[in-house]
Amino acid sequence: MPGRATGLWIALALFVISSVVLSCLIGSVHVPLGAVVAGLAQRLSGSSQPESPLVTIFFALRLPRVLIGLLCGAALSLSGGVMQGVFRNPLADPYVLGTVSGATFGAALTILFHLDGSLWALPLGAFLGALLSTAVMLAASELRMQLYFDHGALILVGVALGSLLSALTGIVLFASRADQVQSLVYWLFGSLSTGQWPQLGLFALLAIPTMGLLVRQARVLDLLSLGDAMALHLGIEVTSHKRKLMLLSSLLTALSVAACGTIGFVGLVVPHIMRRLVGPGHRSLLLSSLLFGGAFLPLCDTVARSLFAPVEIPVGIITALVGVPFFLSLLLRRARLGTLS
């Protein structure tokens, strides 16, 4: 078994590396690997010779875009794994629970009122919106016994909340100026096309420490998976830990929305796949979801910009095409087994 586990981690690492390399090279303009190696050697040597356009495309456009996709996929997958642990339901993820919709609404308001001039403004607006939806879900979770909610019903609360926030975002869209609408619509469907080095730096600065904090909570999630009463008996402050976990997950989701727009179902699909491969233990589950999600989203983006090249479609459409059938099959399977809650 240890050999099998080691092989799985090696396979995940190779998957991440392959995803990054292929996503950087493939697109409407193919960038040969040899040209990248030659361009890198030229940069390191300090040569004053003009740089090849292909090398400029790789370093100025493709590489930051792919790295932002890697971070965004890892963040959404990790958030999904944490939310599924908090609510003890594999149907939970930032999109289904309305966290993505809340972050999108906050970011859209920031754009509408022209508050996005600062590099920090959009992440802050997205976080406040995500915080709003998270507060509603936590309130519903803490009132679960009084309102006779089960965890399946909480998922439905999240779906309803997400629909409401999406409707409010639609109102913001219609209130926007004509010159804002096109970029806002494209962003609402999710896109990595705006990924540049400054955004990547800010995203990494905030997201990587948050990911580390969440992974360190794996033991808490293992105890919460036993049920609130058992976790409390074992010395866990259930309410405070749930709030902390959801707050950190909301921050990761908000950062992803601010950087890449609305991208759904990554946090649902990836942890569910990894749970089948590594088991329910949250340390292995969160780490493997982080790696697999980081490789999955850049590949979806490669499909999005290559499928109808040179026309690029939003990556959120690709993840929805993968995620919606997956969500429905999971929902129907759990309904047949009588385990929807």
Coordinates of C-alpha atoms in Angstrom, one line a residue:
M1 CA 0.0 0.0 0.0
P2 CA 2.8 2.5 0.7
G3 CA 4.2 1.8 -2.8
R4 CA 0.8 2.5 -4.3
A5 CA 0.4 5.7 -2.4
T6 CA 3.9 6.9 -3.5
G7 CA 3.0 6.0 -7.1
L8 CA -0.2 8.1 -6.8
W9 CA 1.7 11.2 -5.6
I10 CA 4.3 10.8 -8.3
A11 CA 1.5 10.5 -10.9
L12 CA -0.1 13.7 -9.5
A13 CA 3.1 15.6 -9.7
L14 CA 3.8 14.5 -13.3
F15 CA 0.2 15.4 -14.1
V16 CA 0.7 19.0 -12.8
I17 CA 4.0 19.4 -14.7
S18 CA 2.5 18.0 -17.9
S19 CA -0.5 20.3 -17.6
V20 CA 1.6 23.4 -17.1
V21 CA 4.0 22.6 -20.0
L22 CA 1.2 21.6 -22.5
S23 CA -1.0 24.6 -21.5
C24 CA 1.9 27.0 -22.1
L25 CA 2.8 25.6 -25.5
I26 CA -0.7 24.9 -27.0
G27 CA -3.2 27.5 -28.1
S28 CA -4.2 29.5 -31.1
V29 CA -0.5 30.1 -31.7
H30 CA 1.6 27.0 -31.1
V31 CA 4.9 27.8 -29.3
P32 CA 7.6 25.2 -29.9
L33 CA 9.5 24.0 -26.9
G34 CA 12.8 24.6 -28.6
A35 CA 11.9 28.3 -29.1
V36 CA 11.2 28.6 -25.4
V37 CA 14.5 26.9 -24.4
A38 CA 16.4 29.2 -26.8
G39 CA 14.6 32.3 -25.5
L40 CA 15.3 31.3 -21.9
A41 CA 18.9 30.9 -22.7
Q42 CA 19.0 34.2 -24.4
R43 CA 17.4 35.9 -21.4
L44 CA 19.8 34.3 -19.0
S45 CA 22.8 35.3 -21.1
G46 CA 21.7 38.9 -21.2
S47 CA 21.9 39.1 -25.0
S48 CA 20.8 42.3 -26.6
Q49 CA 19.4 40.5 -29.7
P50 CA 15.7 41.1 -30.4
E51 CA 13.5 38.4 -28.8
S52 CA 11.3 36.1 -30.9
P53 CA 7.6 36.9 -30.9
L54 CA 6.9 33.4 -29.8
V55 CA 9.1 33.8 -26.8
T56 CA 7.3 37.0 -25.9
I57 CA 4.0 35.2 -26.2
F58 CA 5.2 32.5 -23.9
F59 CA 6.7 34.6 -21.1
A60 CA 4.4 37.6 -21.2
L61 CA 1.1 36.0 -21.9
R62 CA 1.0 32.2 -21.6
L63 CA 3.1 31.6 -18.5
P64 CA 1.3 34.0 -16.1
R65 CA -2.0 32.9 -17.5
V66 CA -1.3 29.2 -16.9
L67 CA 0.1 29.9 -13.4
I68 CA -2.9 31.8 -12.4
G69 CA -5.1 29.0 -13.7
L70 CA -3.0 26.5 -11.6
L71 CA -3.5 28.6 -8.5
C72 CA -7.2 29.2 -9.2
G73 CA -7.9 25.5 -9.8
A74 CA -6.0 24.5 -6.7
A75 CA -7.8 27.1 -4.6
L76 CA -11.3 26.1 -5.8
S77 CA -10.6 22.4 -5.4
L78 CA -9.2 22.9 -1.9
S79 CA -12.2 25.1 -1.0
G80 CA -14.6 22.5 -2.3
G81 CA -12.8 19.7 -0.2
V82 CA -13.1 21.8 2.9
M83 CA -16.7 22.8 2.4
Q84 CA -17.6 19.1 1.8
G85 CA -15.9 18.3 5.1
V86 CA -17.7 21.1 7.0
F87 CA -21.2 20.1 5.7
R88 CA -20.4 16.4 5.5
N89 CA -21.8 16.3 2.0
P90 CA -19.9 15.6 -1.3
L91 CA -22.5 17.8 -3.2
A92 CA -21.1 20.9 -1.5
D93 CA -18.7 23.2 -3.3
P94 CA -18.1 27.0 -3.6
Y95 CA -20.3 27.2 -6.7
V96 CA -23.3 25.1 -5.4
L97 CA -23.3 26.8 -2.0
G98 CA -23.4 30.3 -3.5
T99 CA -19.9 31.4 -2.4
V100 CA -18.8 31.9 -6.0
S101 CA -22.0 33.8 -6.7
G102 CA -21.5 36.0 -3.7
A103 CA -17.9 36.8 -4.7
T104 CA -19.0 37.5 -8.2
F105 CA -21.7 39.9 -7.0
G106 CA -19.2 41.8 -4.8
A107 CA -16.7 42.1 -7.6
A108 CA -19.4 43.2 -10.0
L109 CA -20.4 46.0 -7.6
T110 CA -16.8 47.0 -7.3
I111 CA -16.6 47.4 -11.1
L112 CA -20.0 49.1 -11.4
F113 CA -19.0 51.9 -8.9
H114 CA -15.5 52.3 -10.5
L115 CA -13.8 51.2 -7.3
D116 CA -11.5 48.7 -9.2
G117 CA -8.6 51.2 -9.8
S118 CA -6.5 49.6 -7.1
L119 CA -5.0 46.1 -7.4
W120 CA -6.5 45.3 -4.0
A121 CA -10.0 46.6 -4.7
L122 CA -11.4 43.7 -6.8
P123 CA -10.2 40.9 -4.4
L124 CA -11.7 42.9 -1.4
G125 CA -15.0 43.4 -3.1
A126 CA -15.1 39.7 -4.1
F127 CA -14.2 38.7 -0.5
L128 CA -17.0 40.8 1.0
G129 CA -19.5 39.3 -1.3
A130 CA -18.3 35.8 -0.5
L131 CA -18.4 36.6 3.2
L132 CA -22.1 37.6 2.8
S133 CA -23.1 34.3 1.3
T134 CA -20.9 32.4 3.8
A135 CA -22.6 34.2 6.7
V136 CA -26.0 33.1 5.4
M137 CA -24.9 29.5 5.0
L138 CA -23.3 29.4 8.5
A139 CA -26.4 30.9 10.0
A140 CA -28.5 28.2 8.3
S141 CA -26.1 25.5 9.5
E142 CA -26.2 26.7 13.1
L143 CA -30.0 26.9 13.0
R144 CA -30.2 23.4 11.4
M145 CA -31.7 21.7 14.4
Q146 CA -34.3 24.4 15.1
L147 CA -35.4 24.6 11.4
Y148 CA -35.3 20.8 10.9
F149 CA -32.7 21.1 8.1
D150 CA -30.6 18.2 7.2
H151 CA -27.4 18.6 5.2
G152 CA -29.2 18.0 1.9
A153 CA -31.5 20.8 2.7
L154 CA -28.6 23.1 3.4
I155 CA -27.3 22.4 -0.1
L156 CA -30.7 23.5 -1.4
V157 CA -30.3 26.7 0.7
G158 CA -27.0 27.3 -1.0
V159 CA -28.5 26.7 -4.5
A160 CA -31.3 29.2 -3.7
L161 CA -28.8 31.8 -2.3
G162 CA -26.6 31.4 -5.4
S163 CA -29.6 32.0 -7.7
L164 CA -30.5 35.1 -5.8
L165 CA -27.0 36.5 -5.9
S166 CA -26.7 35.7 -9.6
A167 CA -30.0 37.6 -10.2
L168 CA -28.6 40.6 -8.3
T169 CA -25.4 40.4 -10.4
G170 CA -27.6 40.4 -13.5
I171 CA -29.2 43.7 -12.2
V172 CA -25.7 45.1 -11.8
L173 CA -24.9 44.0 -15.4
F174 CA -27.9 45.9 -16.8
A175 CA -27.0 49.0 -14.7
S176 CA -23.4 49.0 -16.1
R177 CA -22.3 51.3 -18.9
A178 CA -22.1 49.9 -22.4
D179 CA -18.3 49.9 -22.4
Q180 CA -18.3 47.8 -19.2
V181 CA -20.8 45.2 -20.3
Q182 CA -18.7 43.2 -22.8
S183 CA -15.7 42.8 -20.4
L184 CA -18.1 42.1 -17.5
V185 CA -20.1 39.5 -19.3
Y186 CA -16.9 37.7 -20.4
W187 CA -15.6 37.8 -16.8
L188 CA -18.9 36.5 -15.4
F189 CA -18.4 33.3 -17.4
G190 CA -14.8 32.9 -16.2
S191 CA -11.6 33.6 -18.1
L192 CA -7.9 33.4 -17.5
S193 CA -7.2 35.9 -20.3
T194 CA -6.6 38.8 -18.0
G195 CA -3.9 36.9 -16.1
Q196 CA -0.7 39.0 -15.9
W197 CA 2.3 39.0 -13.6
P198 CA 1.0 41.7 -11.1
Q199 CA -2.3 39.8 -10.6
L200 CA -0.4 36.6 -10.2
G201 CA 1.9 38.0 -7.6
L202 CA -1.0 39.4 -5.5
F203 CA -3.0 36.1 -5.9
A204 CA 0.0 34.0 -4.8
L205 CA 0.8 36.3 -1.9
L206 CA -2.7 35.9 -0.5
A207 CA -3.7 32.4 -1.7
I208 CA -0.7 30.3 -0.8
P209 CA -0.6 31.1 2.9
T210 CA -4.4 30.6 3.1
M211 CA -4.0 27.1 1.4
G212 CA -1.4 26.3 4.0
L213 CA -3.7 27.2 6.9
L214 CA -6.6 25.1 5.4
V215 CA -4.4 22.0 4.9
R216 CA -3.3 22.3 8.5
Q217 CA -6.9 21.9 9.6
A218 CA -7.2 18.4 8.1
R219 CA -7.4 16.8 11.6
V220 CA -10.2 19.1 12.6
L221 CA -12.1 18.2 9.4
D222 CA -11.6 14.5 10.2
L223 CA -13.2 15.0 13.6
L224 CA -16.0 17.1 12.2
S225 CA -16.8 14.3 9.7
L226 CA -17.8 12.1 12.8
G227 CA -20.7 14.5 13.4
D228 CA -21.0 17.7 15.5
A229 CA -21.9 15.8 18.7
M230 CA -18.9 13.5 18.5
A231 CA -16.5 16.3 17.6
L232 CA -17.7 18.3 20.5
H233 CA -17.2 15.3 22.8
L234 CA -13.6 15.0 21.5
G235 CA -12.9 18.5 22.5
I236 CA -13.5 20.4 19.2
E237 CA -15.2 23.8 19.4
V238 CA -17.5 23.0 16.5
T239 CA -19.0 26.4 15.8
S240 CA -15.7 28.3 15.9
H241 CA -13.9 25.8 13.8
K242 CA -16.7 25.8 11.2
R243 CA -16.6 29.6 11.0
K244 CA -12.8 29.6 10.6
L245 CA -12.8 27.0 7.9
M246 CA -15.6 28.7 6.0
L247 CA -14.0 32.1 6.3
L248 CA -10.7 30.8 4.9
S249 CA -12.5 28.9 2.1
S250 CA -14.5 32.0 1.2
L251 CA -11.2 34.0 1.0
L252 CA -9.7 31.5 -1.4
T253 CA -12.9 31.5 -3.5
A254 CA -13.0 35.3 -3.6
L255 CA -9.4 35.5 -4.7
S256 CA -10.1 33.0 -7.5
V257 CA -13.2 35.0 -8.6
A258 CA -11.3 38.3 -8.5
A259 CA -8.5 36.8 -10.6
C260 CA -10.4 34.6 -13.0
G261 CA -14.2 35.4 -12.8
T262 CA -16.9 32.9 -12.2
I263 CA -15.7 29.3 -12.6
G264 CA -18.0 26.6 -11.3
F265 CA -17.9 23.0 -10.4
V266 CA -14.1 22.6 -10.0
G267 CA -14.5 22.4 -6.3
L268 CA -17.2 19.7 -6.7
V269 CA -15.6 17.4 -9.3
V270 CA -12.0 17.3 -8.1
P271 CA -12.4 16.4 -4.4
H272 CA -14.9 13.7 -5.3
I273 CA -12.5 12.1 -7.7
M274 CA -9.7 12.3 -5.2
R275 CA -11.8 10.9 -2.4
R276 CA -12.2 7.7 -4.5
L277 CA -8.4 7.5 -5.0
V278 CA -7.0 8.5 -1.7
G279 CA -9.8 7.8 0.7
P280 CA -11.7 10.0 3.2
G281 CA -8.7 11.2 5.3
H282 CA -8.6 14.9 4.8
R283 CA -4.9 15.5 4.8
S284 CA -4.4 13.3 1.7
L285 CA -7.7 14.4 0.3
L286 CA -6.9 18.2 0.5
L287 CA -3.3 17.8 -0.8
S288 CA -4.3 15.6 -3.7
S289 CA -7.3 17.9 -4.6
L290 CA -5.0 20.9 -4.5
L291 CA -2.6 19.2 -7.0
F292 CA -5.2 17.7 -9.3
G293 CA -7.3 20.9 -9.4
G294 CA -4.2 22.9 -10.2
A295 CA -3.6 20.7 -13.2
F296 CA -7.3 20.4 -14.2
L297 CA -8.1 24.1 -14.7
P298 CA -5.2 25.0 -17.1
L299 CA -6.1 22.0 -19.2
C300 CA -9.8 23.2 -19.4
D301 CA -8.4 26.7 -20.3
T302 CA -6.3 25.1 -23.1
V303 CA -9.5 23.5 -24.5
A304 CA -11.3 26.8 -24.2
R305 CA -8.8 28.7 -26.3
S306 CA -8.0 25.9 -28.8
L307 CA -11.5 24.5 -29.5
F308 CA -12.6 27.3 -31.8
A309 CA -9.2 29.1 -32.3
P310 CA -8.6 31.9 -32.9
V311 CA -11.9 32.6 -31.1
E312 CA -11.6 31.9 -27.3
I313 CA -14.6 30.8 -25.2
P314 CA -14.7 31.4 -21.4
V315 CA -13.2 28.6 -19.4
G316 CA -16.2 28.6 -17.1
I317 CA -18.3 27.1 -19.9
I318 CA -15.9 24.2 -20.2
T319 CA -15.9 23.5 -16.5
A320 CA -19.7 23.7 -16.5
L321 CA -19.9 21.2 -19.4
V322 CA -17.8 18.8 -17.3
G323 CA -19.3 19.6 -13.9
V324 CA -23.1 19.7 -14.5
P325 CA -23.4 16.1 -15.7
F326 CA -21.1 15.0 -12.9
F327 CA -23.2 16.9 -10.3
L328 CA -26.5 15.4 -11.7
S329 CA -25.0 11.8 -11.7
L330 CA -23.8 12.2 -8.2
L331 CA -27.2 13.6 -7.1
L332 CA -29.1 10.8 -8.7
R333 CA -26.8 8.1 -7.3
R334 CA -27.2 9.5 -3.8
A335 CA -30.9 9.8 -4.2
R336 CA -31.2 6.1 -5.3
L337 CA -29.1 5.1 -2.2
G338 CA -31.3 7.3 0.0
T339 CA -28.2 9.3 1.2
L340 CA -29.0 12.7 -0.2
S341 CA -28.6 14.3 3.2

